[in-house]
Amino acid sequence: MVSTVETVVQSALDVERIREDFPILHQTVYADKPLTYLDNAATSQTPRPVVQALVDYYEQSNANVHRALHYLGEQATAQFEAARASIANWIGAPAPQNIILTRGTTESINLVARAWCDAHLREGDEILVTAMEHHSNWVPWQLACQRHGATFRIAPITETGELDLEEFGRLLSERTRLVAVTHMSNVLGTINPVADLVKQSHAVGATVLIDAAQSVPHMPVDVATLEADFVVFSSHKMCGPTGVGVLYARDGALAEVGPFLGGGEMISKVGDTESSWAELPYKYEAGTPNIADVVAAGAAVDYLTHMGLDRIHAYEQELTSYLIERLDSLPDVRIFGRAAKRGGAVSFEVSGIHPHDLSQYVDQQGVAIRAGHLCAQPLMRRLGVPAVSRASVYLYNTHAEIDRLIAAIEAAQRFFQA
Amino acid sequence: MDDLEQIYQEMILDHYKHPRNAELLADDPVLADEENPMCGDRIQLTCQINDEQIEAVRYKISGCAVSRASASMMSEALQGLPIEEANDLIEQFVAAMRGERELDPDWHEDLMALSGVRKFPLRVKCATLAWHGMAKALSERKA
Ligand SMILES: Cc1ncc(COP(=O)(O)O)c(C=O)c1O
C-alpha cells in the first residue's frame, strides 16, 4: 500500500483519467465543436464524486442539522460537521471551529466587513487594499469605511502587475486597522507574497484578511503558515457546488466581535429584550445552512486531496506557461500581468478586437473564455482598458485545448481584421 | 447562415471597419455620454438640428463591433429625419432589439443586419447603446 501511495505522489497528474470524472466536458456545442472550458477562474466544473455526494445526501441523509433528534438529523449533522472538519484539515486550520461556513467568498468578506469593523473600526482608521482586488474585496471595505468615518487606501501595482511592495510598506501605519489582499489575482494571475504581507501588517498592529478565492483551489495553502487573521474562499471554484463559502478565522480573531446575521442556530439564549450568542463557528451561521452543498464541498476537498494540490499546481504551472507562450507567439496580442509568481488566470487583449467580440467568436468555436471587467473595474482603469479577455485553466485542461483557443483567436483575427 | 454569421453580417462588419460619422469635431457639444456598465462600452454623441430636422449625428465610441456598427448605422438612419420621427424610430428600434416587435424593412435597410443580434440576449445592450444615448441627446437639446 505504502509504495503505491508513493508512486502516486511522485507521478504527474493523469489528466485523461481526471477528465472522465467530468461528464460536462465531453460534449460538442454549436453542432460539432468540442467544448473547451477555459473559464475556471469564474467557476470550476464539478466531478462525478461531488455530484454523487449531493445525490447521496438527498437520497439518504436529508434533514435539518443541529436540531432534529432523530436518525436522519444525526446523519445530516455528522456529514455537515465532517465536511467542516475536512475543510479545516485541508487548509491547516487548528480546529473545525475556525471554519465558518457561508454562501461564498463575498458573504465571508461582508461578514468581516460588518461584524469585525463594527467592533474595531473607528473614525480616522484606515483600511488598506491593493489595486488588484475583486469588487467583493473592495466594495464591502469601502462601505465599512463610509459607515465608520475611516479612510480607504489602495496599494498600487507595478508595470508587471505585481504588488508595489515599497508603496505597500509606505501605506502601512499605526492607523491601518485592517489589510485586505488577494492571494492570487483573478485578472493578472499574480500570486502575492501574502505571508510577508501578513508579517508587515501585524507589525503595525493591523488585522489581515486574505482573499484566497483563486489560490486555495489551485495550490497548497496552509493558513497556519500564513498566520493571517481571516482567509476566505468559495466552493464553486474548487470543484465544489455553488452556494458555499468559507471564512477561516484565526483563534481569537473574532473575540469581542458581535454577530453578523441574527436568527436561529446563532443563539445561546433568546430573551424578551436581549439574547446571547452561540459559540464559534455557530454564532456566525444563522438559519438553516446550505447543508447539501456543504457536504458536497467536503467531497470536493476529498477529490482535490486525492489528486494532490501540489501535483495540480505543478501541472497548471506547466499548462499556464504553454498558454502564455502560445499567446505571445500571436501577433497583436498583449498579456496583462507578467508576475514572476503567477497562477493560471491569463488576461489579454487582441488589438482591434473588442473582448466581447473575441469571446463571442471563440465561443462559437466551442471555446469558453471570459470577457469584461472581470469584477475589477479599479484594476481595468489602471490597465487603461475598459475590458479584457481571460483564459483560465484547471486540472482537467489540456495542451490540445490551449491549441484550440489559439486557433480560434487566429480565426477571429482573420474575421475581424480591417 | 450560422449564428456567428448572423450576428456579424457583412453589413455589420462593414460599418464596424468603416464607421460613418464616428468623430466629434472640436466645437461639438457633447449632448449625451452613455455607458454600458456591464462591459464599459461608452459613446459620446452630438447632433445638429435645423428647423426641427436632424442634419447630422456625430459621436465618439469605444466598444465592440456590434455597438460600433449600430452607432454608425443609426447616424445614417436618423440623418434628415424630423425630431419626432427620430424619436419614434429610436423607440421602435429598441423595442425590436428587445424582441418586442419585428424590425421594419421600411427602415434604413442597413438596420436589418442587426436582427441577428437578437439571438444573443447579452449583446442586445450593445446594439441599443447608441440609441439610448441619442434619445438622451435629443431630450437634452429640448431641455
Ligand atoms: C479573487 C476573487 N475574490 C472574490 C471572488 C468572489 O467570489 P464569489 O462570487 O464566489 O463570492 C472571486 C470570484 O469571482 C474572485 O476571483
Short mmCIF file of N, CA, C and O in Angstrom, two decimals, chain A residues 30 352-354 356-357 360-361 364-365 372-373 377 386-387 415-418, chain B residues 3-4 7-8 13 16-17 37-41 62-66 120 123:
data_model
loop_
_atom_site.label_atom_id
_atom_site.label_comp_id
_atom_site.label_asym_id
_atom_site.label_seq_id
_atom_site.Cartn_x
_atom_site.Cartn_y
_atom_site.Cartn_z
N TYR A 30 -22.71 23.93 -30.48
CA TYR A 30 -22.89 24.54 -31.80
C TYR A 30 -22.67 23.49 -32.88
O TYR A 30 -21.82 23.64 -33.75
N GLY A 352 -7.56 45.66 -31.85
CA GLY A 352 -8.56 45.79 -32.91
C GLY A 352 -9.79 44.93 -32.70
O GLY A 352 -10.76 45.04 -33.44
N ILE A 353 -9.77 44.04 -31.71
CA ILE A 353 -10.96 43.21 -31.46
C ILE A 353 -11.41 43.42 -30.01
O ILE A 353 -10.66 43.16 -29.07
N HIS A 354 -12.62 43.90 -29.85
CA HIS A 354 -13.16 44.11 -28.51
C HIS A 354 -13.31 42.75 -27.82
O HIS A 354 -13.68 41.76 -28.45
N HIS A 356 -15.53 41.45 -26.06
CA HIS A 356 -16.83 40.78 -26.23
C HIS A 356 -16.97 40.14 -27.60
O HIS A 356 -17.54 39.06 -27.74
N ASP A 357 -16.42 40.81 -28.60
CA ASP A 357 -16.44 40.20 -29.94
C ASP A 357 -15.56 38.95 -29.96
O ASP A 357 -15.91 37.93 -30.53
N GLN A 360 -17.22 36.11 -28.02
CA GLN A 360 -18.36 35.57 -28.78
C GLN A 360 -17.86 34.72 -29.95
O GLN A 360 -18.38 33.65 -30.22
N TYR A 361 -16.82 35.21 -30.59
CA TYR A 361 -16.30 34.48 -31.75
C TYR A 361 -15.72 33.12 -31.33
O TYR A 361 -16.06 32.09 -31.90
N GLN A 364 -18.23 30.49 -30.36
CA GLN A 364 -18.87 29.78 -31.47
C GLN A 364 -17.97 28.67 -32.02
O GLN A 364 -18.41 27.81 -32.77
N GLN A 365 -16.70 28.71 -31.63
CA GLN A 365 -15.80 27.59 -31.95
C GLN A 365 -15.76 26.60 -30.77
O GLN A 365 -14.92 25.70 -30.74
N GLY A 372 -14.68 41.01 -20.26
CA GLY A 372 -15.34 42.06 -19.50
C GLY A 372 -14.38 42.70 -18.52
O GLY A 372 -13.16 42.59 -18.67
N HIS A 373 -14.95 43.32 -17.49
CA HIS A 373 -14.07 43.95 -16.50
C HIS A 373 -13.68 42.98 -15.40
O HIS A 373 -12.89 43.29 -14.52
N GLN A 377 -13.09 46.66 -11.86
CA GLN A 377 -13.06 47.95 -12.58
C GLN A 377 -11.90 48.84 -12.15
O GLN A 377 -11.28 49.48 -13.00
N PRO A 386 -11.16 49.19 -20.96
CA PRO A 386 -12.48 49.02 -20.36
C PRO A 386 -12.76 47.56 -20.02
O PRO A 386 -13.57 47.26 -19.15
N ALA A 387 -12.08 46.67 -20.71
CA ALA A 387 -12.38 45.24 -20.54
C ALA A 387 -11.20 44.42 -21.06
O ALA A 387 -10.37 44.93 -21.82
N PHE A 415 -11.12 37.15 -39.23
CA PHE A 415 -12.52 37.55 -39.42
C PHE A 415 -12.71 39.04 -39.23
O PHE A 415 -13.41 39.70 -39.99
N PHE A 416 -12.10 39.58 -38.18
CA PHE A 416 -12.37 40.99 -37.84
C PHE A 416 -11.38 41.96 -38.45
O PHE A 416 -11.55 43.16 -38.33
N GLN A 417 -10.32 41.42 -39.06
CA GLN A 417 -9.27 42.37 -39.46
C GLN A 417 -9.78 43.35 -40.49
O GLN A 417 -10.56 43.01 -41.37
N ALA A 418 -9.33 44.59 -40.35
CA ALA A 418 -9.89 45.68 -41.19
C ALA A 418 -9.49 45.52 -42.65
O ALA A 418 -8.48 44.91 -42.95
N ASP B 3 -25.04 31.05 -36.51
CA ASP B 3 -25.32 32.15 -35.59
C ASP B 3 -24.27 33.24 -35.66
O ASP B 3 -24.57 34.42 -35.57
N LEU B 4 -23.02 32.81 -35.80
CA LEU B 4 -21.93 33.77 -35.79
C LEU B 4 -22.05 34.71 -36.99
O LEU B 4 -21.88 35.91 -36.89
N ILE B 7 -24.84 37.27 -36.38
CA ILE B 7 -24.56 38.45 -35.56
C ILE B 7 -23.53 39.35 -36.23
O ILE B 7 -23.58 40.56 -36.09
N TYR B 8 -22.60 38.75 -36.95
CA TYR B 8 -21.59 39.57 -37.62
C TYR B 8 -21.77 39.53 -39.13
O TYR B 8 -20.90 39.08 -39.86
N LEU B 13 -20.00 44.14 -40.20
CA LEU B 13 -18.54 44.22 -40.28
C LEU B 13 -18.12 45.45 -41.09
O LEU B 13 -17.14 46.11 -40.77
N TYR B 16 -18.51 48.38 -38.93
CA TYR B 16 -17.50 48.30 -37.86
C TYR B 16 -16.14 48.73 -38.39
O TYR B 16 -15.42 49.50 -37.76
N LYS B 17 -15.81 48.24 -39.57
CA LYS B 17 -14.48 48.54 -40.10
C LYS B 17 -14.42 49.93 -40.74
O LYS B 17 -13.36 50.54 -40.78
N PRO B 37 -22.42 49.75 -18.15
CA PRO B 37 -21.55 49.37 -17.04
C PRO B 37 -21.14 47.90 -17.08
O PRO B 37 -20.13 47.51 -16.51
N MET B 38 -21.91 47.09 -17.78
CA MET B 38 -21.58 45.67 -17.89
C MET B 38 -20.25 45.46 -18.61
O MET B 38 -19.49 44.55 -18.29
N CYS B 39 -20.00 46.26 -19.64
CA CYS B 39 -18.81 45.99 -20.45
C CYS B 39 -17.92 47.21 -20.63
O CYS B 39 -16.87 47.12 -21.23
N GLY B 40 -18.36 48.37 -20.08
CA GLY B 40 -17.51 49.55 -20.18
C GLY B 40 -17.59 50.25 -21.51
O GLY B 40 -16.86 51.21 -21.75
N ASP B 41 -18.45 49.78 -22.42
CA ASP B 41 -18.60 50.47 -23.70
C ASP B 41 -19.15 51.87 -23.44
O ASP B 41 -19.99 52.06 -22.56
N SER B 62 -16.21 53.94 -27.84
CA SER B 62 -15.27 52.84 -27.60
C SER B 62 -16.15 51.65 -27.24
O SER B 62 -16.97 51.72 -26.33
N GLY B 63 -16.04 50.61 -28.03
CA GLY B 63 -16.93 49.47 -27.79
C GLY B 63 -16.69 48.36 -28.77
O GLY B 63 -15.75 48.39 -29.57
N CYS B 64 -17.58 47.38 -28.73
CA CYS B 64 -17.43 46.18 -29.56
C CYS B 64 -17.98 46.43 -30.96
O CYS B 64 -18.53 47.49 -31.26
N ALA B 65 -17.84 45.44 -31.80
CA ALA B 65 -18.25 45.57 -33.19
C ALA B 65 -19.74 45.88 -33.29
O ALA B 65 -20.16 46.70 -34.11
N VAL B 66 -20.53 45.23 -32.45
CA VAL B 66 -21.98 45.42 -32.53
C VAL B 66 -22.35 46.84 -32.13
O VAL B 66 -23.13 47.51 -32.82
N PHE B 120 -28.74 36.80 -29.30
CA PHE B 120 -27.76 36.83 -28.21
C PHE B 120 -28.18 37.88 -27.20
O PHE B 120 -27.73 39.03 -27.27
N ARG B 123 -26.01 40.57 -25.91
CA ARG B 123 -25.45 41.58 -26.81
C ARG B 123 -26.47 42.65 -27.21
O ARG B 123 -26.11 43.60 -27.89
#
